[in-house]
Amino acid sequence: MFCNHNEVIVAGQKKKLSLTKGIAGGLVLGPLGAVAGGAGLGKTRTQFVCRKCGKTFDKLPHGSTIIA
C-alpha cells in the first residue's frame, strides 16, 4: 500500500546531544560545563508521524498538512 504522507501529526520534540560542545564546555568550565554544553544547550528537533502508515519524520514531508 502506497502512502503519500499528506496528513501528519506532531509526535514530540527530541533533544540533540552534542559531543563537541560537551568537550568544549568541560575544558572551559569543568564538569558542570561539560553537562551544560553536551545536553542542556543543544538543538531540539520536532518529530512528525504519518496518520495513515505511522512512519516518523524529522522534517515535515513536502506537501503535508499538520493535523491537530
C-alpha positions as a Markdown table, in Angstrom:
| # | Residue | x | y | z |
|---|---|---|---|---|
| 1 | Met | 0.0 | 0.0 | 0.0 |
| 2 | Phe | 1.4 | 3.4 | -1.0 |
| 3 | Cys | 1.1 | 6.3 | 1.4 |
| 4 | Asn | 2.0 | 9.9 | 0.3 |
| 5 | His | 2.1 | 11.2 | 3.9 |
| 6 | Asn | -0.4 | 14.0 | 3.4 |
| 7 | Glu | -1.7 | 14.1 | 7.0 |
| 8 | Val | 0.9 | 14.1 | 9.8 |
| 9 | Ile | 0.7 | 14.9 | 13.5 |
| 10 | Val | 3.4 | 16.3 | 15.8 |
| 11 | Ala | 4.8 | 13.4 | 17.8 |
| 12 | Gly | 7.0 | 15.5 | 20.1 |
| 13 | Gln | 10.4 | 17.0 | 20.3 |
| 14 | Lys | 13.8 | 15.3 | 20.6 |
| 15 | Lys | 16.8 | 16.9 | 22.1 |
| 16 | Lys | 20.0 | 16.5 | 20.1 |
| 17 | Leu | 23.2 | 15.9 | 22.1 |
| 18 | Ser | 26.5 | 17.5 | 21.1 |
| 19 | Leu | 29.7 | 15.7 | 22.0 |
| 20 | Thr | 31.9 | 18.6 | 20.8 |
| 21 | Lys | 30.0 | 21.2 | 22.8 |
| 22 | Gly | 30.3 | 18.9 | 25.8 |
| 23 | Ile | 34.1 | 18.6 | 25.4 |
| 24 | Ala | 34.5 | 22.3 | 24.9 |
| 25 | Gly | 32.3 | 23.1 | 27.9 |
| 26 | Gly | 34.3 | 20.7 | 30.0 |
| 27 | Leu | 37.6 | 22.3 | 29.0 |
| 28 | Val | 36.4 | 25.8 | 29.8 |
| 29 | Leu | 34.1 | 25.3 | 32.8 |
| 30 | Gly | 34.9 | 21.8 | 34.1 |
| 31 | Pro | 32.4 | 19.0 | 34.7 |
| 32 | Leu | 29.4 | 21.4 | 35.0 |
| 33 | Gly | 30.3 | 23.0 | 31.7 |
| 34 | Ala | 30.5 | 19.5 | 30.1 |
| 35 | Val | 27.0 | 18.7 | 31.2 |
| 36 | Ala | 25.6 | 22.1 | 30.1 |
| 37 | Gly | 27.4 | 22.1 | 26.8 |
| 38 | Gly | 26.6 | 18.5 | 25.9 |
| 39 | Ala | 23.0 | 18.1 | 26.8 |
| 40 | Gly | 21.4 | 21.3 | 28.1 |
| 41 | Leu | 22.1 | 23.7 | 25.3 |
| 42 | Gly | 21.7 | 21.5 | 22.3 |
| 43 | Lys | 19.1 | 21.9 | 19.5 |
| 44 | Thr | 15.7 | 20.4 | 19.6 |
| 45 | Arg | 14.1 | 18.6 | 16.7 |
| 46 | Thr | 10.4 | 18.2 | 16.1 |
| 47 | Gln | 9.3 | 14.8 | 15.0 |
| 48 | Phe | 6.2 | 14.1 | 12.9 |
| 49 | Val | 4.2 | 10.9 | 12.4 |
| 50 | Cys | 2.0 | 10.0 | 9.4 |
| 51 | Arg | -1.6 | 9.3 | 10.5 |
| 52 | Lys | -2.1 | 6.6 | 7.9 |
| 53 | Cys | 1.0 | 4.5 | 7.9 |
| 54 | Gly | 2.8 | 5.5 | 11.2 |
| 55 | Lys | 6.1 | 6.4 | 9.6 |
| 56 | Thr | 8.1 | 9.0 | 11.6 |
| 57 | Phe | 9.9 | 12.0 | 10.1 |
| 58 | Asp | 12.4 | 14.6 | 11.4 |
| 59 | Lys | 11.3 | 17.1 | 8.9 |
| 60 | Leu | 7.8 | 17.9 | 7.7 |
| 61 | Pro | 7.2 | 16.0 | 4.4 |
| 62 | His | 6.7 | 18.2 | 1.4 |
| 63 | Gly | 3.0 | 19.0 | 0.7 |
| 64 | Ser | 1.9 | 17.6 | 4.1 |
| 65 | Thr | -0.7 | 19.1 | 6.4 |
| 66 | Ile | -0.3 | 19.0 | 10.2 |
| 67 | Ile | -3.5 | 17.6 | 11.8 |
| 68 | Ala | -4.1 | 18.6 | 15.4 |
